[in-house]
XYZ file of C-alpha atoms in Angstrom:
460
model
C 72.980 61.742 -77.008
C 70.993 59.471 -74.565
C 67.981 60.828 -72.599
C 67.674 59.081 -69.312
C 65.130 59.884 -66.859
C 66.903 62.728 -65.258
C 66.437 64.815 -68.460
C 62.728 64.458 -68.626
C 59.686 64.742 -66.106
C 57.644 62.600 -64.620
C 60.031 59.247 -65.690
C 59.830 57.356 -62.623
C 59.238 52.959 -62.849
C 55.856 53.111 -61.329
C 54.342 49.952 -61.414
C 57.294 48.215 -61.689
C 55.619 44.627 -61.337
C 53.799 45.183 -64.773
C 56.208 46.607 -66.650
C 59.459 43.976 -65.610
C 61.370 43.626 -68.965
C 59.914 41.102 -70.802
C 61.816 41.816 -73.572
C 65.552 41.106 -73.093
C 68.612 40.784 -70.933
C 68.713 44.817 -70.162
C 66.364 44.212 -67.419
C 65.323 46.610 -64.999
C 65.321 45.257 -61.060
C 62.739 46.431 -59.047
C 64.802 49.083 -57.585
C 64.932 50.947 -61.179
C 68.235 50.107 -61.826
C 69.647 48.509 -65.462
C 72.023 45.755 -65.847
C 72.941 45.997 -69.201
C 74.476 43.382 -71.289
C 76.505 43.145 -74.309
C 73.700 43.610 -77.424
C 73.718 43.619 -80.783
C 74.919 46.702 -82.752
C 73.369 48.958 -85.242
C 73.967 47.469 -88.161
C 72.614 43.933 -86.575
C 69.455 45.580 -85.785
C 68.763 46.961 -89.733
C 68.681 42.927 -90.875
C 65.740 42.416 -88.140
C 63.970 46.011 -88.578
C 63.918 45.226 -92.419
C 62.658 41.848 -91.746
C 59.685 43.080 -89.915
C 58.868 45.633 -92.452
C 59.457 43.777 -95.516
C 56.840 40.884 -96.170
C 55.051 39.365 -98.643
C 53.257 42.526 -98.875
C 55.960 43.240 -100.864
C 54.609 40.806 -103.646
C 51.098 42.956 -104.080
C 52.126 46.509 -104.301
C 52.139 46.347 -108.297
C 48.684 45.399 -108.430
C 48.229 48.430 -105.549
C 50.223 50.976 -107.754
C 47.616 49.543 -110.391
C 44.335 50.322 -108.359
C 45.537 53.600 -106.914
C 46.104 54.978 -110.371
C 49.270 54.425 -111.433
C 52.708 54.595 -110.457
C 52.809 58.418 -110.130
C 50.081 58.644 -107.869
C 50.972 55.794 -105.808
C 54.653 57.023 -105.193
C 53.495 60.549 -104.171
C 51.519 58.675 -101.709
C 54.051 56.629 -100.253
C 56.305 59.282 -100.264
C 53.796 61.566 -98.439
C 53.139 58.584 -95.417
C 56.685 58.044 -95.354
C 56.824 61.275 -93.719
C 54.581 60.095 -91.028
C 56.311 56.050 -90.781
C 59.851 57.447 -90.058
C 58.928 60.647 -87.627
C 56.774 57.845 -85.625
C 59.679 55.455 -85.788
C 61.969 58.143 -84.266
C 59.069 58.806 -82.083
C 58.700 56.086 -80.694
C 62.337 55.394 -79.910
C 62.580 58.785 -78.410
C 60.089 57.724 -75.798
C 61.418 54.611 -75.083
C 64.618 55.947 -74.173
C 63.003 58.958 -72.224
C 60.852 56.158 -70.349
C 63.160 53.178 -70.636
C 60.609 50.994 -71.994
C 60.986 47.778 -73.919
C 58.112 47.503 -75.092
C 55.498 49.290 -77.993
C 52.936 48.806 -75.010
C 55.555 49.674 -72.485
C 56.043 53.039 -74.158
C 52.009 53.755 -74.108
C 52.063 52.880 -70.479
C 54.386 55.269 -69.476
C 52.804 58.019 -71.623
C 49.495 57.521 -71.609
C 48.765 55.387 -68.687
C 47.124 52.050 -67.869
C 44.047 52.389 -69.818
C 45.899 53.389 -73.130
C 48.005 50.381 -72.492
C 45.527 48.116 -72.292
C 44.187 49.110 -75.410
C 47.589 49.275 -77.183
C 48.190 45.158 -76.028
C 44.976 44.439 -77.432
C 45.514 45.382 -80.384
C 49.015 44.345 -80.851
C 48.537 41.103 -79.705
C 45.214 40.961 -82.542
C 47.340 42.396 -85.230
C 50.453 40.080 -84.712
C 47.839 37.132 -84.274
C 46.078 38.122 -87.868
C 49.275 38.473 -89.575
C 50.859 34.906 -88.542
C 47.930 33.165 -89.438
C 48.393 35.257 -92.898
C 52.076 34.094 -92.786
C 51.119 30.342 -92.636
C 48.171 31.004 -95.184
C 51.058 32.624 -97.545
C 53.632 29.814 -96.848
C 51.248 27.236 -98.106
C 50.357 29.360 -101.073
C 53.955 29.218 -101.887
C 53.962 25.367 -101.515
C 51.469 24.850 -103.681
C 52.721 26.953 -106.607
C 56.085 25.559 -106.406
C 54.606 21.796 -106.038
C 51.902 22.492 -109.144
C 55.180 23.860 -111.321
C 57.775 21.144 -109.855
C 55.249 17.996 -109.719
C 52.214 18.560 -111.516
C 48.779 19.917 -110.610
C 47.649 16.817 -109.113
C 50.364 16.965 -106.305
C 47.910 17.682 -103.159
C 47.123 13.517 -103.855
C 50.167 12.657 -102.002
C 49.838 12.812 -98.673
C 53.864 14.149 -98.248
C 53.100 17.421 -100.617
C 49.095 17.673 -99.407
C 48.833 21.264 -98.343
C 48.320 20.964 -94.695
C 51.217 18.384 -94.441
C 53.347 20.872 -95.898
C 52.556 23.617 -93.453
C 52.216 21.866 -90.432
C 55.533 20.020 -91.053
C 57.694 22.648 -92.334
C 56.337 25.219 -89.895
C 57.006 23.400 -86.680
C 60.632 22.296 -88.084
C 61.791 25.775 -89.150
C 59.528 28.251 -87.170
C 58.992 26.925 -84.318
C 62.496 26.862 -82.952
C 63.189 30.453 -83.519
C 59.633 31.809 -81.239
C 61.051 30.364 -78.071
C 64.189 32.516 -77.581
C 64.001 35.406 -74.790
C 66.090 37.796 -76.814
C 64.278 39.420 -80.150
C 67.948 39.937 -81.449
C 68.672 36.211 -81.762
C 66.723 36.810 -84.700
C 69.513 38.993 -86.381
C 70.883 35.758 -87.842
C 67.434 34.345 -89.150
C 66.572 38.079 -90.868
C 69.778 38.723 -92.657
C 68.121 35.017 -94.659
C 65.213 37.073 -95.065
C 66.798 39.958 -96.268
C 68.688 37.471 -98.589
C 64.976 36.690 -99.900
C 63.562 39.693 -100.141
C 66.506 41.166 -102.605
C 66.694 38.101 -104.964
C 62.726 38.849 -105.846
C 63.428 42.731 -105.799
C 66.279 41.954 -108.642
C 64.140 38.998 -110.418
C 61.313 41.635 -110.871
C 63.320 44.529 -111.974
C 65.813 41.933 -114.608
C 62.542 40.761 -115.942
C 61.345 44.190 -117.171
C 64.752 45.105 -119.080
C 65.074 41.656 -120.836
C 61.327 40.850 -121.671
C 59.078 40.031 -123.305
C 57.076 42.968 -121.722
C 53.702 42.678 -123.031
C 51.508 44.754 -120.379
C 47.466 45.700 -120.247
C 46.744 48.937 -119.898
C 48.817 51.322 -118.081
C 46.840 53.765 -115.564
C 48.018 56.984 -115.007
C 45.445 58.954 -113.284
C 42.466 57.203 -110.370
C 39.352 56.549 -111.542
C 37.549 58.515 -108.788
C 39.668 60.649 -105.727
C 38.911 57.606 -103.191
C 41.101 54.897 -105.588
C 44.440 57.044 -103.960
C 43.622 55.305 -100.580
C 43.569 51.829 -102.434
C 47.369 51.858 -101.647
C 47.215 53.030 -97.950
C 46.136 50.292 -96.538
C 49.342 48.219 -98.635
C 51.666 50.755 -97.526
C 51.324 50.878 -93.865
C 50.831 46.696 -93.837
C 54.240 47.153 -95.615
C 56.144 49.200 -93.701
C 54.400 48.742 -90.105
C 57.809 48.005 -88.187
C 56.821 49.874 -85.412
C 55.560 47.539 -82.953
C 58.536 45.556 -83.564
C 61.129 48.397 -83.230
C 61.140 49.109 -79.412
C 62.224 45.347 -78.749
C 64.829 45.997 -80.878
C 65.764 49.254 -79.620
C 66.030 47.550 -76.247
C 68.663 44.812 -77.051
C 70.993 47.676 -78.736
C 74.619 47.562 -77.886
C 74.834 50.995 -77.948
C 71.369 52.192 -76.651
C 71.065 55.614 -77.542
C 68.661 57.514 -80.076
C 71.145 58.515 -82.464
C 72.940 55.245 -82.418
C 69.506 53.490 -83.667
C 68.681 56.654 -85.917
C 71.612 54.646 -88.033
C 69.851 51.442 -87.993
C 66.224 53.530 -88.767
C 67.691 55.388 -91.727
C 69.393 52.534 -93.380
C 66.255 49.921 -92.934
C 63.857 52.748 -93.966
C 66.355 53.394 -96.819
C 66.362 49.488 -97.750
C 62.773 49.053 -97.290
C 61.407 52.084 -99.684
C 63.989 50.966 -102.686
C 62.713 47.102 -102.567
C 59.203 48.252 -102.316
C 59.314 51.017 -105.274
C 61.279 48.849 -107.708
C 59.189 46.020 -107.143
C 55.861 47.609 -107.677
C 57.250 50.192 -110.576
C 58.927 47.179 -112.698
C 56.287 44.656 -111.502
C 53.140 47.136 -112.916
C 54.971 48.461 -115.952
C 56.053 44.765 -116.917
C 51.650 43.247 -116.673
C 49.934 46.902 -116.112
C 46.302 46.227 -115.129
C 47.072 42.314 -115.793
C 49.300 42.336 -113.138
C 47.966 39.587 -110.199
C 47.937 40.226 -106.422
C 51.082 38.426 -106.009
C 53.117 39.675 -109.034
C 54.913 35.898 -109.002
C 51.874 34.597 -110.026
C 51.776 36.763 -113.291
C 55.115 35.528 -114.304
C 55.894 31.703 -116.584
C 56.894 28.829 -113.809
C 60.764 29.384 -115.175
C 63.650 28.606 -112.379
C 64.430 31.600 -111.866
C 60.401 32.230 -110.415
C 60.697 28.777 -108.562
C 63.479 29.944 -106.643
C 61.828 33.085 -105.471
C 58.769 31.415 -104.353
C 60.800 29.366 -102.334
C 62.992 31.967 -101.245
C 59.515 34.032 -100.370
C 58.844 31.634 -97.855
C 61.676 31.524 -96.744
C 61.270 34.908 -95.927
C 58.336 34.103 -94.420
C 59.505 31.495 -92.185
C 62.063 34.042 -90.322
C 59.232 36.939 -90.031
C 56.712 34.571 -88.221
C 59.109 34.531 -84.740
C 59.464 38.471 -85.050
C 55.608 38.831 -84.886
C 54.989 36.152 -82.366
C 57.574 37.667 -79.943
C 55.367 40.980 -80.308
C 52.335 39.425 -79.617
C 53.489 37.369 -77.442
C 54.689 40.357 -74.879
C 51.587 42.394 -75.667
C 50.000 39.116 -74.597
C 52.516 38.704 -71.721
C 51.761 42.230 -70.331
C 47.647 41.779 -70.377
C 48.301 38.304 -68.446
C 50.338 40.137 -65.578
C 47.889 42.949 -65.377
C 45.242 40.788 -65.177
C 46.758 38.554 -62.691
C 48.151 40.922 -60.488
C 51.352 39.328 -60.499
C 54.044 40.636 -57.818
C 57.856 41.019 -58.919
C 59.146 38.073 -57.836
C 56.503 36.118 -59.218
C 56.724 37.477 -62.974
C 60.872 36.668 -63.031
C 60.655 33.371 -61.225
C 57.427 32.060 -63.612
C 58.891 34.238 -66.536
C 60.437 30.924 -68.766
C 57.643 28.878 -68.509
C 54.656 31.600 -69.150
C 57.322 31.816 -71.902
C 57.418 28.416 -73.734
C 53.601 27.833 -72.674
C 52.937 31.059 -74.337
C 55.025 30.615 -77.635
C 53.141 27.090 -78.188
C 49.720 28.074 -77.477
C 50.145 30.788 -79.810
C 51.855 29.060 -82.553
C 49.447 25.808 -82.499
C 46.508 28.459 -82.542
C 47.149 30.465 -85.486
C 48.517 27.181 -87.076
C 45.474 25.580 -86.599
C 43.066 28.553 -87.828
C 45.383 28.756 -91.270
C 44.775 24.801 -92.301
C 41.331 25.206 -90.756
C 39.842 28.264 -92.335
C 42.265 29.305 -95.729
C 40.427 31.682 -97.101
C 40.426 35.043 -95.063
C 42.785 37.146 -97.495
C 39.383 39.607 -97.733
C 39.946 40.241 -93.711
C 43.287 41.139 -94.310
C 42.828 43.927 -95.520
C 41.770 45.391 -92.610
C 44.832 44.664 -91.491
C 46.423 47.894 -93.258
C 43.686 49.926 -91.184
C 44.990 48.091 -87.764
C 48.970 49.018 -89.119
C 47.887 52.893 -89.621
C 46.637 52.890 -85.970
C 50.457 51.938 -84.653
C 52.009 54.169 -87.138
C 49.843 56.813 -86.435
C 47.417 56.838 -83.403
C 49.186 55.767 -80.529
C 52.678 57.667 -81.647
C 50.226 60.895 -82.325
C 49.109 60.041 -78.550
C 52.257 59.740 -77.182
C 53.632 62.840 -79.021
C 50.797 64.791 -77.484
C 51.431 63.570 -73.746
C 55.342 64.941 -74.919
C 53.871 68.292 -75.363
C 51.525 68.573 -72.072
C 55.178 68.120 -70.471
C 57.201 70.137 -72.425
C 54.981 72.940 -71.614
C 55.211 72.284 -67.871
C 58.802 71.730 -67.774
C 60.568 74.322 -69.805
C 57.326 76.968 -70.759
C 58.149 76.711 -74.700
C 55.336 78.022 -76.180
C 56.395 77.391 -79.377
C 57.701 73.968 -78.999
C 54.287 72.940 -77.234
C 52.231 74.448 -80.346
C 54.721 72.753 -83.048
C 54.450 69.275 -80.531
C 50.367 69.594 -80.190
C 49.755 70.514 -83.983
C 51.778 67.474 -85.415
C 50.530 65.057 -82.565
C 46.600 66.136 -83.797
C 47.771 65.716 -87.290
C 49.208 62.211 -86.561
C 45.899 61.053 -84.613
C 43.357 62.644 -87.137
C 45.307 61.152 -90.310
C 45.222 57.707 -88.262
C 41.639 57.350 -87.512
C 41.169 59.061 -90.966
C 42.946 55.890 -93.008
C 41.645 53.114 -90.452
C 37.581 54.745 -90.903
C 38.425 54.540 -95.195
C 40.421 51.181 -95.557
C 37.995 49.640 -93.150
C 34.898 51.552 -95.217
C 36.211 50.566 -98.395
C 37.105 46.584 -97.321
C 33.244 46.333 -96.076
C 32.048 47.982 -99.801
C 34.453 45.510 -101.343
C 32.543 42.282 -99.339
C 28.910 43.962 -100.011
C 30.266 44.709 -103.758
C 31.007 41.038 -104.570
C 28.602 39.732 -102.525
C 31.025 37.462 -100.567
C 32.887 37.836 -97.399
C 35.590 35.484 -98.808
C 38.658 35.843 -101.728
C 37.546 35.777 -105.409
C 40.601 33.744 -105.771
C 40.937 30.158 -104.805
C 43.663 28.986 -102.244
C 43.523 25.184 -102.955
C 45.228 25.173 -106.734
C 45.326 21.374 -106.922
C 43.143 19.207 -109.452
């Protein structure tokens, strides 16, 4: 079943001129009108939804099974905000089909107003901005360990395998070319490589348990103190925070309806909780509490661990467009606001804001990750940013749902179910973001160092 705007109040295109489709080729004209073309289908859209979620967070949820207690305690609280990821990713697409939005900000907009939206682009254009810098900072790591096990640790010497040269080189030559395209599902191509990636290290992880040698520290089975259980929070929602990236995708459906891409959201979800589980459960139970942040690192430089670094950033290099075409709207969206751009004006400019945009932002963050390495401490706060799309503005949204439900059809009981969980969704948000961002400051004052314990530059 579809929901268009003549099922649901107060749906109009009001301020048409800032919320023109940045998104894809369903654009609506200025009349409100759609002229839809052929998408991608359902099973298209899983490879790029699982290539949002699925990063090289994936690589440090053993040694966050490890600090939240265990594997016991850490699965019941996955499972527990897994609750919370998929109703919000349903959610959200739910509004965007109400509103016809194509766009995470989009959505806010015509929920919440201008104000919330505002907000909403802020922060989604920080977040994606944080996390490719993160992704360049990560591709380089993987660089370097593959170079110190394939050449020697003297490699950064050579100009041709020196750590910026690799970076800067291999970034503009394999990411570059995938940010410019106008369509997020050109990316379905890119992401089913990613995918590819993500499964080879799931199976490497969970081969090297059964066949040994497993010689692991201790193994936890219970948190030191009640506030270790929100060590993995902050991991999990950086993990599975697909949500800003789902509404694009949503948009350039073939077959644009909410059960259509409740298919796509079940299967991806499905996908993303078994590579995540096994690869934290074998990873911890194969080192225990000498398991490193990136579980490759714990493992002897065989093949088999060469190839998976590489194929990690590979991985890498086809998540990096998905995040800049977020941020890049977000960005897109406070420009026109700001501006005041009419109609004609935003599709007549809209190729070269475009390209101008997509370089800017990739020379930026590609300058701040050979510039300034070391900022993995700052990522964590991150994971506090990720609860605030999986949890805040959905909970907000849910609750503007309600206000209208009760003035449209006088369900009592449908408004109290809609206002409770919306409460619960916005409380549990700021909750997680006030902790992980509590508990990343502690960490800095703790080791008396804003920057990572552990060195980026590996090279003697």
């Amino acid at each position: 079943m579809s929901l268009r705007h003549k099922d649901y109040p107060d749906s109009s295109f009001e301020d048409s001129n800032e919320r023109f489709g940045l998104i894809n080729e369903v654009q609506v004209d200025f009349a409100g009108r759609a002229r839809v073309q052929k998408g991608t289908s359902w099973y298209g859209a899983v490879f790029i939804v699982v290539n949002a979620a699925l990063g090289a967070g994936l690589l440090e949820f053993p040694y966050a099974y490890d600090g939240a207690g265990g594997v016991l305690v850490a699965v019941i609280v996955q499972a527990v905000l897994m609750v919370f990821i998929i109703g919000a990713l349903l959610l959200l697409t739910y509004c965007s089909d109400v509103k016809q939005s194509a766009t995470y900000q989009d959505v806010i907009h015509a929920l919440c107003g201008k104000n919330a939206q505002r907000a909403c682009s802020v922060c989604v254009s920080v977040y994606c901005f944080g996390t490719c810098i993160t992704f360049f900072i990560i591709i380089g790591d993987q660089w370097d360990r593959f170079l110190t096990y394939a050449h020697g640790p003297d490699f950064c010497h050579y100009w041709y395998m020196n750590r910026t040269f690799t970076i800067i080189v291999t970034s503009t030559v394999l990411v570059l070319p995938l940010c410019f395209p106008k369509r997020i599902d050109f990316l379905k191509y890119a992401s089913a490589l990613g995918v590819l990636g993500v499964v080879y290290v799931v199976f490497l992880v969970s081969i090297k348990y059964f066949v040994g040698p497993v010689n692991p520290g201790p193994i936890r089975t219970s948190p030191r103190s009640w506030t270790d259980v929100f060590i993995v929070v902050p991991t999990i929602c950086f993990g599975y925070q697909c949500h800003v990236s789902v509404i694009p995708v949503y948009s350039c459906l073939e077959k644009r309806t909410v059960k259509e891409f409740t298919k796509t959201i079940s299967v991806a979800m499905a996908i993303c909780i078994m590579a995540y589980t096994f690869t934290a459960i074998f990873g911890y139970w194969t080192f225990g509490s000498k398991v490193s942040q990136d579980v490759l690192v714990s493992y002897k430089p065989d093949p088999e661990v060469l190839v998976a670094i590489i194929m990690i950033a590979a991985k890498i290099y086809t998540t990096y467009p998905i995040l800049l075409f977020c941020g890049r709207a977000a960005a897109e969206s406070l420009w026109i606001d700001l501006r005041k751009l009419p109609p004609e004006t935003i599709a007549s400019q809209e190729r070269t804001r475009r390209i101008v945009q997509t370089l800017i932002w990739f020379v930026t963050s590609l300058a701040l990750a050979v510039i300034i390495p070391n900022i993995a401490d700052v990522i964590s706060l991150l994971g506090g940013m990720a609860a605030v799309f999986i949890l805040v503005f959905p909970g907000m949204c849910l609750l503007k749902v309600a206000q209208e439900v009760s003035t449209s059809d006088g369900s009592r009981h449908k408004y109290r179910l809609f206002l409770a969980t919306s409460i619960l969704f916005i409380v549990l948000g700021m909750f997680i973001l006030g902790v992980v961002t509590t508990q990343a400051i502690m960490h800095d004052i703790n080791s008396g160092t804003t920057t990572p314990s552990k060195p980026k530059n590996i090279c003697n």
